[in-house]
């Protein structure tokens, strides 16, 4: 009688390597540095890249290069692309539920509610792309034989400090309104919980969003934000994820080239229904004058 020995195969786990998302590609940090990301109980989750000043400068170059094409796209087309991103997020819902639960120490149902709200938020902003101009623009009454029309235009390259306390819903709430209106963005992920932001880069890369429209950096928030706040080719900065001390330092640095600065609110309720404030914060208004009647057909703008 022969004995049969049952053999059990032991499969090693394949750990995910998280990378930055810059210019539509996934580079490692130029410095080669990483740092440990842990869950709410201190357990190791992954190593995230620690971005350097060079990574920040590369992100600005990528965002500026993408700005012309993205701002020049029709509002309707931008809305279609943002909706496509929401579709892709829906397809990877379970992954984000797991990452949010680990990052924020939430139960699976609560994490799922956060992810669902984030996807809905993305769809909400997708619907605003071809409507915001009608709300904040229009004809202006003037004393004289002129048509006077105002229309919004994107500010340009925007740096966004992602919220530290909301790894995905807060993240989406500060990215989507910036790109919905035609800006390009450099996102500094939550230092404590960067994994959902780095995974979002993978979603954006497989959607129809052009490379460079969104760039995601991880690492020390203050270390990355300082050169970006002072960078001459960054037009605006959202300080949502900065504490009071860092916000003051960055606001002073941003004043060097008159950046638009969106200051952090005392309490940001990311679950509340958003208004249009985060869209209008990064819009400029162009006013066009056009003569009527016998003054001729030529016009001027400022």
mmCIF file with all atom_site columns, N, CA and C in Angstrom, residues 1-71:
data_model
loop_
_atom_site.group_PDB
_atom_site.id
_atom_site.type_symbol
_atom_site.label_atom_id
_atom_site.label_alt_id
_atom_site.label_comp_id
_atom_site.label_asym_id
_atom_site.label_entity_id
_atom_site.label_seq_id
_atom_site.pdbx_PDB_ins_code
_atom_site.Cartn_x
_atom_site.Cartn_y
_atom_site.Cartn_z
_atom_site.occupancy
_atom_site.B_iso_or_equiv
_atom_site.pdbx_formal_charge
_atom_site.auth_seq_id
_atom_site.auth_comp_id
_atom_site.auth_asym_id
_atom_site.auth_atom_id
_atom_site.pdbx_PDB_model_num
ATOM 1   N N  . UNK A 1 1  ? 0.855  -1.177 0.000   1.00 0.00 ? 1  UNK A N  1
ATOM 2   C CA . UNK A 1 1  ? 0.000  0.000  0.000   1.00 0.00 ? 1  UNK A CA 1
ATOM 3   C C  . UNK A 1 1  ? 0.900  1.239  0.000   1.00 0.00 ? 1  UNK A C  1
ATOM 4   N N  . UNK A 1 2  ? 0.672  2.045  -0.936  1.00 0.00 ? 2  UNK A N  1
ATOM 5   C CA . UNK A 1 2  ? 1.525  3.226  -1.065  1.00 0.00 ? 2  UNK A CA 1
ATOM 6   C C  . UNK A 1 2  ? 0.934  4.403  -0.303  1.00 0.00 ? 2  UNK A C  1
ATOM 7   N N  . UNK A 1 3  ? 1.816  5.160  0.251   1.00 0.00 ? 3  UNK A N  1
ATOM 8   C CA . UNK A 1 3  ? 1.373  6.355  0.959   1.00 0.00 ? 3  UNK A CA 1
ATOM 9   C C  . UNK A 1 3  ? 1.468  7.563  0.024   1.00 0.00 ? 3  UNK A C  1
ATOM 10  N N  . UNK A 1 4  ? 0.435  8.358  0.067   1.00 0.00 ? 4  UNK A N  1
ATOM 11  C CA . UNK A 1 4  ? 0.415  9.574  -0.757  1.00 0.00 ? 4  UNK A CA 1
ATOM 12  C C  . UNK A 1 4  ? 0.657  10.780 0.145   1.00 0.00 ? 4  UNK A C  1
ATOM 13  N N  . UNK A 1 5  ? 1.620  11.525 -0.230  1.00 0.00 ? 5  UNK A N  1
ATOM 14  C CA . UNK A 1 5  ? 1.932  12.730 0.549   1.00 0.00 ? 5  UNK A CA 1
ATOM 15  C C  . UNK A 1 5  ? 1.270  13.935 -0.114  1.00 0.00 ? 5  UNK A C  1
ATOM 16  N N  . UNK A 1 6  ? 0.445  14.573 0.648   1.00 0.00 ? 6  UNK A N  1
ATOM 17  C CA . UNK A 1 6  ? -0.256 15.752 0.114   1.00 0.00 ? 6  UNK A CA 1
ATOM 18  C C  . UNK A 1 6  ? 0.665  16.958 0.190   1.00 0.00 ? 6  UNK A C  1
ATOM 19  N N  . UNK A 1 7  ? 0.858  17.588 -0.940  1.00 0.00 ? 7  UNK A N  1
ATOM 20  C CA . UNK A 1 7  ? 1.757  18.736 -1.000  1.00 0.00 ? 7  UNK A CA 1
ATOM 21  C C  . UNK A 1 7  ? 0.949  20.031 -1.051  1.00 0.00 ? 7  UNK A C  1
ATOM 22  N N  . UNK A 1 8  ? 1.269  20.921 -0.186  1.00 0.00 ? 8  UNK A N  1
ATOM 23  C CA . UNK A 1 8  ? 0.574  22.210 -0.147  1.00 0.00 ? 8  UNK A CA 1
ATOM 24  C C  . UNK A 1 8  ? 1.503  23.289 -0.682  1.00 0.00 ? 8  UNK A C  1
ATOM 25  N N  . UNK A 1 9  ? 1.052  23.968 -1.741  1.00 0.00 ? 9  UNK A N  1
ATOM 26  C CA . UNK A 1 9  ? 1.841  25.062 -2.306  1.00 0.00 ? 9  UNK A CA 1
ATOM 27  C C  . UNK A 1 9  ? 1.598  26.327 -1.494  1.00 0.00 ? 9  UNK A C  1
ATOM 28  N N  . UNK A 1 10 ? 2.648  26.983 -1.125  1.00 0.00 ? 10 UNK A N  1
ATOM 29  C CA . UNK A 1 10 ? 2.549  28.240 -0.397  1.00 0.00 ? 10 UNK A CA 1
ATOM 30  C C  . UNK A 1 10 ? 2.870  29.367 -1.368  1.00 0.00 ? 10 UNK A C  1
ATOM 31  N N  . UNK A 1 11 ? 1.910  30.236 -1.605  1.00 0.00 ? 11 UNK A N  1
ATOM 32  C CA . UNK A 1 11 ? 2.082  31.317 -2.566  1.00 0.00 ? 11 UNK A CA 1
ATOM 33  C C  . UNK A 1 11 ? 2.458  32.596 -1.828  1.00 0.00 ? 11 UNK A C  1
ATOM 34  N N  . UNK A 1 12 ? 3.512  33.219 -2.276  1.00 0.00 ? 12 UNK A N  1
ATOM 35  C CA . UNK A 1 12 ? 3.929  34.479 -1.687  1.00 0.00 ? 12 UNK A CA 1
ATOM 36  C C  . UNK A 1 12 ? 3.069  35.618 -2.213  1.00 0.00 ? 12 UNK A C  1
ATOM 37  N N  . UNK A 1 13 ? 2.755  36.566 -1.355  1.00 0.00 ? 13 UNK A N  1
ATOM 38  C CA . UNK A 1 13 ? 1.956  37.718 -1.761  1.00 0.00 ? 13 UNK A CA 1
ATOM 39  C C  . UNK A 1 13 ? 2.781  38.631 -2.671  1.00 0.00 ? 13 UNK A C  1
ATOM 40  N N  . UNK A 1 14 ? 2.102  39.253 -3.602  1.00 0.00 ? 14 UNK A N  1
ATOM 41  C CA . UNK A 1 14 ? 2.741  40.222 -4.489  1.00 0.00 ? 14 UNK A CA 1
ATOM 42  C C  . UNK A 1 14 ? 2.413  41.613 -3.953  1.00 0.00 ? 14 UNK A C  1
ATOM 43  N N  . UNK A 1 15 ? 3.390  42.243 -3.349  1.00 0.00 ? 15 UNK A N  1
ATOM 44  C CA . UNK A 1 15 ? 3.149  43.554 -2.763  1.00 0.00 ? 15 UNK A CA 1
ATOM 45  C C  . UNK A 1 15 ? 3.175  44.628 -3.843  1.00 0.00 ? 15 UNK A C  1
ATOM 46  N N  . UNK A 1 16 ? 2.303  45.585 -3.683  1.00 0.00 ? 16 UNK A N  1
ATOM 47  C CA . UNK A 1 16 ? 2.175  46.646 -4.670  1.00 0.00 ? 16 UNK A CA 1
ATOM 48  C C  . UNK A 1 16 ? 3.262  47.694 -4.480  1.00 0.00 ? 16 UNK A C  1
ATOM 49  N N  . UNK A 1 17 ? 3.852  48.113 -5.587  1.00 0.00 ? 17 UNK A N  1
ATOM 50  C CA . UNK A 1 17 ? 4.839  49.185 -5.566  1.00 0.00 ? 17 UNK A CA 1
ATOM 51  C C  . UNK A 1 17 ? 4.147  50.483 -5.971  1.00 0.00 ? 17 UNK A C  1
ATOM 52  N N  . UNK A 1 18 ? 4.008  51.386 -5.038  1.00 0.00 ? 18 UNK A N  1
ATOM 53  C CA . UNK A 1 18 ? 3.359  52.666 -5.324  1.00 0.00 ? 18 UNK A CA 1
ATOM 54  C C  . UNK A 1 18 ? 4.375  53.637 -5.911  1.00 0.00 ? 18 UNK A C  1
ATOM 55  N N  . UNK A 1 19 ? 3.943  54.377 -6.930  1.00 0.00 ? 19 UNK A N  1
ATOM 56  C CA . UNK A 1 19 ? 4.818  55.350 -7.579  1.00 0.00 ? 19 UNK A CA 1
ATOM 57  C C  . UNK A 1 19 ? 4.095  56.684 -7.700  1.00 0.00 ? 19 UNK A C  1
ATOM 58  N N  . UNK A 1 20 ? 4.848  57.706 -8.036  1.00 0.00 ? 20 UNK A N  1
ATOM 59  C CA . UNK A 1 20 ? 4.279  59.016 -8.300  1.00 0.00 ? 20 UNK A CA 1
ATOM 60  C C  . UNK A 1 20 ? 3.528  58.977 -9.627  1.00 0.00 ? 20 UNK A C  1
ATOM 61  N N  . UNK A 1 21 ? 2.728  59.998 -9.864  1.00 0.00 ? 21 UNK A N  1
ATOM 62  C CA . UNK A 1 21 ? 2.039  60.122 -11.154 1.00 0.00 ? 21 UNK A CA 1
ATOM 63  C C  . UNK A 1 21 ? 2.324  61.524 -11.685 1.00 0.00 ? 21 UNK A C  1
ATOM 64  N N  . UNK A 1 22 ? 3.189  61.609 -12.678 1.00 0.00 ? 22 UNK A N  1
ATOM 65  C CA . UNK A 1 22 ? 3.629  62.903 -13.215 1.00 0.00 ? 22 UNK A CA 1
ATOM 66  C C  . UNK A 1 22 ? 3.644  62.835 -14.737 1.00 0.00 ? 22 UNK A C  1
ATOM 67  N N  . UNK A 1 23 ? 2.947  63.747 -15.366 1.00 0.00 ? 23 UNK A N  1
ATOM 68  C CA . UNK A 1 23 ? 2.942  63.818 -16.823 1.00 0.00 ? 23 UNK A CA 1
ATOM 69  C C  . UNK A 1 23 ? 2.378  62.578 -17.492 1.00 0.00 ? 23 UNK A C  1
ATOM 70  N N  . UNK A 1 24 ? 1.458  61.886 -16.823 1.00 0.00 ? 24 UNK A N  1
ATOM 71  C CA . UNK A 1 24 ? 0.860  60.686 -17.389 1.00 0.00 ? 24 UNK A CA 1
ATOM 72  C C  . UNK A 1 24 ? 1.713  59.443 -17.218 1.00 0.00 ? 24 UNK A C  1
ATOM 73  N N  . UNK A 1 25 ? 2.831  59.552 -16.507 1.00 0.00 ? 25 UNK A N  1
ATOM 74  C CA . UNK A 1 25 ? 3.731  58.414 -16.290 1.00 0.00 ? 25 UNK A CA 1
ATOM 75  C C  . UNK A 1 25 ? 3.877  58.147 -14.797 1.00 0.00 ? 25 UNK A C  1
ATOM 76  N N  . UNK A 1 26 ? 4.549  57.039 -14.469 1.00 0.00 ? 26 UNK A N  1
ATOM 77  C CA . UNK A 1 26 ? 4.685  56.614 -13.081 1.00 0.00 ? 26 UNK A CA 1
ATOM 78  C C  . UNK A 1 26 ? 6.166  56.525 -12.690 1.00 0.00 ? 26 UNK A C  1
ATOM 79  N N  . UNK A 1 27 ? 6.783  57.661 -12.440 1.00 0.00 ? 27 UNK A N  1
ATOM 80  C CA . UNK A 1 27 ? 8.198  57.631 -12.044 1.00 0.00 ? 27 UNK A CA 1
ATOM 81  C C  . UNK A 1 27 ? 8.353  57.328 -10.554 1.00 0.00 ? 27 UNK A C  1
ATOM 82  N N  . UNK A 1 28 ? 9.490  56.758 -10.197 1.00 0.00 ? 28 UNK A N  1
ATOM 83  C CA . UNK A 1 28 ? 9.875  56.725 -8.793  1.00 0.00 ? 28 UNK A CA 1
ATOM 84  C C  . UNK A 1 28 ? 10.383 58.111 -8.419  1.00 0.00 ? 28 UNK A C  1
ATOM 85  N N  . UNK A 1 29 ? 10.464 58.382 -7.149  1.00 0.00 ? 29 UNK A N  1
ATOM 86  C CA . UNK A 1 29 ? 10.991 59.677 -6.739  1.00 0.00 ? 29 UNK A CA 1
ATOM 87  C C  . UNK A 1 29 ? 12.404 59.863 -7.251  1.00 0.00 ? 29 UNK A C  1
ATOM 88  N N  . UNK A 1 30 ? 12.718 61.050 -7.698  1.00 0.00 ? 30 UNK A N  1
ATOM 89  C CA . UNK A 1 30 ? 14.061 61.348 -8.200  1.00 0.00 ? 30 UNK A CA 1
ATOM 90  C C  . UNK A 1 30 ? 15.117 61.077 -7.134  1.00 0.00 ? 30 UNK A C  1
ATOM 91  N N  . UNK A 1 31 ? 14.740 61.242 -5.869  1.00 0.00 ? 31 UNK A N  1
ATOM 92  C CA . UNK A 1 31 ? 15.687 61.041 -4.776  1.00 0.00 ? 31 UNK A CA 1
ATOM 93  C C  . UNK A 1 31 ? 15.885 59.569 -4.442  1.00 0.00 ? 31 UNK A C  1
ATOM 94  N N  . UNK A 1 32 ? 14.966 58.712 -4.906  1.00 0.00 ? 32 UNK A N  1
ATOM 95  C CA . UNK A 1 32 ? 15.037 57.300 -4.573  1.00 0.00 ? 32 UNK A CA 1
ATOM 96  C C  . UNK A 1 32 ? 14.539 56.982 -3.172  1.00 0.00 ? 32 UNK A C  1
ATOM 97  N N  . UNK A 1 33 ? 14.044 57.994 -2.456  1.00 0.00 ? 33 UNK A N  1
ATOM 98  C CA . UNK A 1 33 ? 13.608 57.788 -1.081  1.00 0.00 ? 33 UNK A CA 1
ATOM 99  C C  . UNK A 1 33 ? 12.172 57.258 -1.018  1.00 0.00 ? 33 UNK A C  1
ATOM 100 N N  . UNK A 1 34 ? 11.882 56.514 0.038   1.00 0.00 ? 34 UNK A N  1
ATOM 101 C CA . UNK A 1 34 ? 10.520 56.062 0.338   1.00 0.00 ? 34 UNK A CA 1
ATOM 102 C C  . UNK A 1 34 ? 10.282 56.253 1.832   1.00 0.00 ? 34 UNK A C  1
ATOM 103 N N  . UNK A 1 35 ? 9.023  56.155 2.237   1.00 0.00 ? 35 UNK A N  1
ATOM 104 C CA . UNK A 1 35 ? 8.723  56.152 3.667   1.00 0.00 ? 35 UNK A CA 1
ATOM 105 C C  . UNK A 1 35 ? 7.597  55.172 3.935   1.00 0.00 ? 35 UNK A C  1
ATOM 106 N N  . UNK A 1 36 ? 7.544  54.689 5.155   1.00 0.00 ? 36 UNK A N  1
ATOM 107 C CA . UNK A 1 36 ? 6.561  53.675 5.524   1.00 0.00 ? 36 UNK A CA 1
ATOM 108 C C  . UNK A 1 36 ? 5.187  54.300 5.740   1.00 0.00 ? 36 UNK A C  1
ATOM 109 N N  . UNK A 1 37 ? 4.185  53.658 5.168   1.00 0.00 ? 37 UNK A N  1
ATOM 110 C CA . UNK A 1 37 ? 2.799  54.053 5.398   1.00 0.00 ? 37 UNK A CA 1
ATOM 111 C C  . UNK A 1 37 ? 2.158  52.968 6.253   1.00 0.00 ? 37 UNK A C  1
ATOM 112 N N  . UNK A 1 38 ? 1.528  53.369 7.343   1.00 0.00 ? 38 UNK A N  1
ATOM 113 C CA . UNK A 1 38 ? 0.908  52.415 8.252   1.00 0.00 ? 38 UNK A CA 1
ATOM 114 C C  . UNK A 1 38 ? -0.589 52.660 8.352   1.00 0.00 ? 38 UNK A C  1
ATOM 115 N N  . UNK A 1 39 ? -1.306 51.659 8.840   1.00 0.00 ? 39 UNK A N  1
ATOM 116 C CA . UNK A 1 39 ? -2.738 51.820 9.034   1.00 0.00 ? 39 UNK A CA 1
ATOM 117 C C  . UNK A 1 39 ? -3.004 52.524 10.368  1.00 0.00 ? 39 UNK A C  1
ATOM 118 N N  . UNK A 1 40 ? -4.280 52.622 10.744  1.00 0.00 ? 40 UNK A N  1
ATOM 119 C CA . UNK A 1 40 ? -4.646 53.357 11.954  1.00 0.00 ? 40 UNK A CA 1
ATOM 120 C C  . UNK A 1 40 ? -4.119 52.700 13.222  1.00 0.00 ? 40 UNK A C  1
ATOM 121 N N  . UNK A 1 41 ? -3.711 51.431 13.134  1.00 0.00 ? 41 UNK A N  1
ATOM 122 C CA . UNK A 1 41 ? -3.176 50.709 14.294  1.00 0.00 ? 41 UNK A CA 1
ATOM 123 C C  . UNK A 1 41 ? -1.650 50.617 14.273  1.00 0.00 ? 41 UNK A C  1
ATOM 124 N N  . UNK A 1 42 ? -1.043 51.252 13.291  1.00 0.00 ? 42 UNK A N  1
ATOM 125 C CA . UNK A 1 42 ? 0.412  51.243 13.215  1.00 0.00 ? 42 UNK A CA 1
ATOM 126 C C  . UNK A 1 42 ? 0.988  50.086 12.430  1.00 0.00 ? 42 UNK A C  1
ATOM 127 N N  . UNK A 1 43 ? 0.152  49.301 11.789  1.00 0.00 ? 43 UNK A N  1
ATOM 128 C CA . UNK A 1 43 ? 0.642  48.180 10.994  1.00 0.00 ? 43 UNK A CA 1
ATOM 129 C C  . UNK A 1 43 ? 1.103  48.659 9.623   1.00 0.00 ? 43 UNK A C  1
ATOM 130 N N  . UNK A 1 44 ? 2.208  48.093 9.148   1.00 0.00 ? 44 UNK A N  1
ATOM 131 C CA . UNK A 1 44 ? 2.775  48.492 7.868   1.00 0.00 ? 44 UNK A CA 1
ATOM 132 C C  . UNK A 1 44 ? 1.842  48.135 6.715   1.00 0.00 ? 44 UNK A C  1
ATOM 133 N N  . UNK A 1 45 ? 1.639  49.088 5.812   1.00 0.00 ? 45 UNK A N  1
ATOM 134 C CA . UNK A 1 45 ? 0.810  48.853 4.626   1.00 0.00 ? 45 UNK A CA 1
ATOM 135 C C  . UNK A 1 45 ? 1.648  48.821 3.349   1.00 0.00 ? 45 UNK A C  1
ATOM 136 N N  . UNK A 1 46 ? 2.526  49.798 3.194   1.00 0.00 ? 46 UNK A N  1
ATOM 137 C CA . UNK A 1 46 ? 3.316  49.896 1.964   1.00 0.00 ? 46 UNK A CA 1
ATOM 138 C C  . UNK A 1 46 ? 4.401  50.944 2.144   1.00 0.00 ? 46 UNK A C  1
ATOM 139 N N  . UNK A 1 47 ? 5.314  50.985 1.205   1.00 0.00 ? 47 UNK A N  1
ATOM 140 C CA . UNK A 1 47 ? 6.291  52.068 1.130   1.00 0.00 ? 47 UNK A CA 1
ATOM 141 C C  . UNK A 1 47 ? 5.832  53.038 0.042   1.00 0.00 ? 47 UNK A C  1
ATOM 142 N N  . UNK A 1 48 ? 5.732  54.296 0.392   1.00 0.00 ? 48 UNK A N  1
ATOM 143 C CA . UNK A 1 48 ? 5.329  55.318 -0.575  1.00 0.00 ? 48 UNK A CA 1
ATOM 144 C C  . UNK A 1 48 ? 6.544  56.154 -0.957  1.00 0.00 ? 48 UNK A C  1
ATOM 145 N N  . UNK A 1 49 ? 6.611  56.624 -2.187  1.00 0.00 ? 49 UNK A N  1
ATOM 146 C CA . UNK A 1 49 ? 7.755  57.460 -2.594  1.00 0.00 ? 49 UNK A CA 1
ATOM 147 C C  . UNK A 1 49 ? 7.755  58.800 -1.865  1.00 0.00 ? 49 UNK A C  1
ATOM 148 N N  . UNK A 1 50 ? 8.921  59.236 -1.459  1.00 0.00 ? 50 UNK A N  1
ATOM 149 C CA . UNK A 1 50 ? 9.073  60.551 -0.831  1.00 0.00 ? 50 UNK A CA 1
ATOM 150 C C  . UNK A 1 50 ? 9.590  61.527 -1.884  1.00 0.00 ? 50 UNK A C  1
ATOM 151 N N  . UNK A 1 51 ? 8.713  62.370 -2.360  1.00 0.00 ? 51 UNK A N  1
ATOM 152 C CA . UNK A 1 51 ? 9.050  63.278 -3.460  1.00 0.00 ? 51 UNK A CA 1
ATOM 153 C C  . UNK A 1 51 ? 10.099 64.297 -3.047  1.00 0.00 ? 51 UNK A C  1
ATOM 154 N N  . UNK A 1 52 ? 10.890 64.717 -4.028  1.00 0.00 ? 52 UNK A N  1
ATOM 155 C CA . UNK A 1 52 ? 11.913 65.729 -3.813  1.00 0.00 ? 52 UNK A CA 1
ATOM 156 C C  . UNK A 1 52 ? 11.496 67.041 -4.483  1.00 0.00 ? 52 UNK A C  1
ATOM 157 N N  . UNK A 1 53 ? 12.293 68.068 -4.304  1.00 0.00 ? 53 UNK A N  1
ATOM 158 C CA . UNK A 1 53 ? 12.047 69.340 -4.988  1.00 0.00 ? 53 UNK A CA 1
ATOM 159 C C  . UNK A 1 53 ? 12.121 69.164 -6.512  1.00 0.00 ? 53 UNK A C  1
ATOM 160 N N  . UNK A 1 54 ? 12.993 68.284 -6.957  1.00 0.00 ? 54 UNK A N  1
ATOM 161 C CA . UNK A 1 54 ? 13.095 68.017 -8.400  1.00 0.00 ? 54 UNK A CA 1
ATOM 162 C C  . UNK A 1 54 ? 11.798 67.398 -8.912  1.00 0.00 ? 54 UNK A C  1
ATOM 163 N N  . UNK A 1 55 ? 11.197 66.491 -8.155  1.00 0.00 ? 55 UNK A N  1
ATOM 164 C CA . UNK A 1 55 ? 9.915  65.917 -8.551  1.00 0.00 ? 55 UNK A CA 1
ATOM 165 C C  . UNK A 1 55 ? 8.853  67.005 -8.650  1.00 0.00 ? 55 UNK A C  1
ATOM 166 N N  . UNK A 1 56 ? 8.868  67.935 -7.708  1.00 0.00 ? 56 UNK A N  1
ATOM 167 C CA . UNK A 1 56 ? 7.901  69.034 -7.727  1.00 0.00 ? 56 UNK A CA 1
ATOM 168 C C  . UNK A 1 56 ? 8.085  69.896 -8.976  1.00 0.00 ? 56 UNK A C  1
ATOM 169 N N  . UNK A 1 57 ? 9.338  70.200 -9.324  1.00 0.00 ? 57 UNK A N  1
ATOM 170 C CA . UNK A 1 57 ? 9.594  71.002 -10.532 1.00 0.00 ? 57 UNK A CA 1
ATOM 171 C C  . UNK A 1 57 ? 9.165  70.252 -11.791 1.00 0.00 ? 57 UNK A C  1
ATOM 172 N N  . UNK A 1 58 ? 9.410  68.946 -11.818 1.00 0.00 ? 58 UNK A N  1
ATOM 173 C CA . UNK A 1 58 ? 8.982  68.149 -12.974 1.00 0.00 ? 58 UNK A CA 1
ATOM 174 C C  . UNK A 1 58 ? 7.458  68.161 -13.110 1.00 0.00 ? 58 UNK A C  1
ATOM 175 N N  . UNK A 1 59 ? 6.760  68.140 -11.987 1.00 0.00 ? 59 UNK A N  1
ATOM 176 C CA . UNK A 1 59 ? 5.295  68.167 -12.017 1.00 0.00 ? 59 UNK A CA 1
ATOM 177 C C  . UNK A 1 59 ? 4.777  69.496 -12.563 1.00 0.00 ? 59 UNK A C  1
ATOM 178 N N  . UNK A 1 60 ? 5.455  70.593 -12.224 1.00 0.00 ? 60 UNK A N  1
ATOM 179 C CA . UNK A 1 60 ? 5.054  71.904 -12.748 1.00 0.00 ? 60 UNK A CA 1
ATOM 180 C C  . UNK A 1 60 ? 5.238  71.945 -14.261 1.00 0.00 ? 60 UNK A C  1
ATOM 181 N N  . UNK A 1 61 ? 6.352  71.429 -14.743 1.00 0.00 ? 61 UNK A N  1
ATOM 182 C CA . UNK A 1 61 ? 6.598  71.394 -16.189 1.00 0.00 ? 61 UNK A CA 1
ATOM 183 C C  . UNK A 1 61 ? 5.509  70.584 -16.893 1.00 0.00 ? 61 UNK A C  1
ATOM 184 N N  . UNK A 1 62 ? 5.143  69.439 -16.315 1.00 0.00 ? 62 UNK A N  1
ATOM 185 C CA . UNK A 1 62 ? 4.112  68.593 -16.926 1.00 0.00 ? 62 UNK A CA 1
ATOM 186 C C  . UNK A 1 62 ? 2.750  69.279 -16.913 1.00 0.00 ? 62 UNK A C  1
ATOM 187 N N  . UNK A 1 63 ? 2.435  69.939 -15.809 1.00 0.00 ? 63 UNK A N  1
ATOM 188 C CA . UNK A 1 63 ? 1.137  70.622 -15.695 1.00 0.00 ? 63 UNK A CA 1
ATOM 189 C C  . UNK A 1 63 ? 1.048  71.790 -16.668 1.00 0.00 ? 63 UNK A C  1
ATOM 190 N N  . UNK A 1 64 ? 2.134  72.546 -16.809 1.00 0.00 ? 64 UNK A N  1
ATOM 191 C CA . UNK A 1 64 ? 2.124  73.681 -17.743 1.00 0.00 ? 64 UNK A CA 1
ATOM 192 C C  . UNK A 1 64 ? 1.997  73.197 -19.181 1.00 0.00 ? 64 UNK A C  1
ATOM 193 N N  . UNK A 1 65 ? 2.686  72.113 -19.503 1.00 0.00 ? 65 UNK A N  1
ATOM 194 C CA . UNK A 1 65 ? 2.623  71.578 -20.862 1.00 0.00 ? 65 UNK A CA 1
ATOM 195 C C  . UNK A 1 65 ? 1.210  71.126 -21.213 1.00 0.00 ? 65 UNK A C  1
ATOM 196 N N  . UNK A 1 66 ? 0.488  70.592 -20.238 1.00 0.00 ? 66 UNK A N  1
ATOM 197 C CA . UNK A 1 66 ? -0.859 70.079 -20.488 1.00 0.00 ? 66 UNK A CA 1
ATOM 198 C C  . UNK A 1 66 ? -1.925 71.168 -20.468 1.00 0.00 ? 66 UNK A C  1
ATOM 199 N N  . UNK A 1 67 ? -1.577 72.335 -19.920 1.00 0.00 ? 67 UNK A N  1
ATOM 200 C CA . UNK A 1 67 ? -2.596 73.361 -19.697 1.00 0.00 ? 67 UNK A CA 1
ATOM 201 C C  . UNK A 1 67 ? -3.253 73.847 -20.991 1.00 0.00 ? 67 UNK A C  1
ATOM 202 N N  . UNK A 1 68 ? -2.466 74.096 -22.032 1.00 0.00 ? 68 UNK A N  1
ATOM 203 C CA . UNK A 1 68 ? -3.032 74.634 -23.269 1.00 0.00 ? 68 UNK A CA 1
ATOM 204 C C  . UNK A 1 68 ? -4.096 73.740 -23.864 1.00 0.00 ? 68 UNK A C  1
ATOM 205 N N  . UNK A 1 69 ? -3.800 72.450 -23.954 1.00 0.00 ? 69 UNK A N  1
ATOM 206 C CA . UNK A 1 69 ? -4.767 71.530 -24.536 1.00 0.00 ? 69 UNK A CA 1
ATOM 207 C C  . UNK A 1 69 ? -6.000 71.340 -23.676 1.00 0.00 ? 69 UNK A C  1
ATOM 208 N N  . UNK A 1 70 ? -5.784 71.263 -22.351 1.00 0.00 ? 70 UNK A N  1
ATOM 209 C CA . UNK A 1 70 ? -6.923 71.015 -21.454 1.00 0.00 ? 70 UNK A CA 1
ATOM 210 C C  . UNK A 1 70 ? -7.823 72.241 -21.344 1.00 0.00 ? 70 UNK A C  1
ATOM 211 N N  . UNK A 1 71 ? -7.241 73.418 -21.197 1.00 0.00 ? 71 UNK A N  1
ATOM 212 C CA . UNK A 1 71 ? -8.049 74.640 -21.097 1.00 0.00 ? 71 UNK A CA 1
ATOM 213 C C  . UNK A 1 71 ? -8.724 74.962 -22.420 1.00 0.00 ? 71 UNK A C  1
#
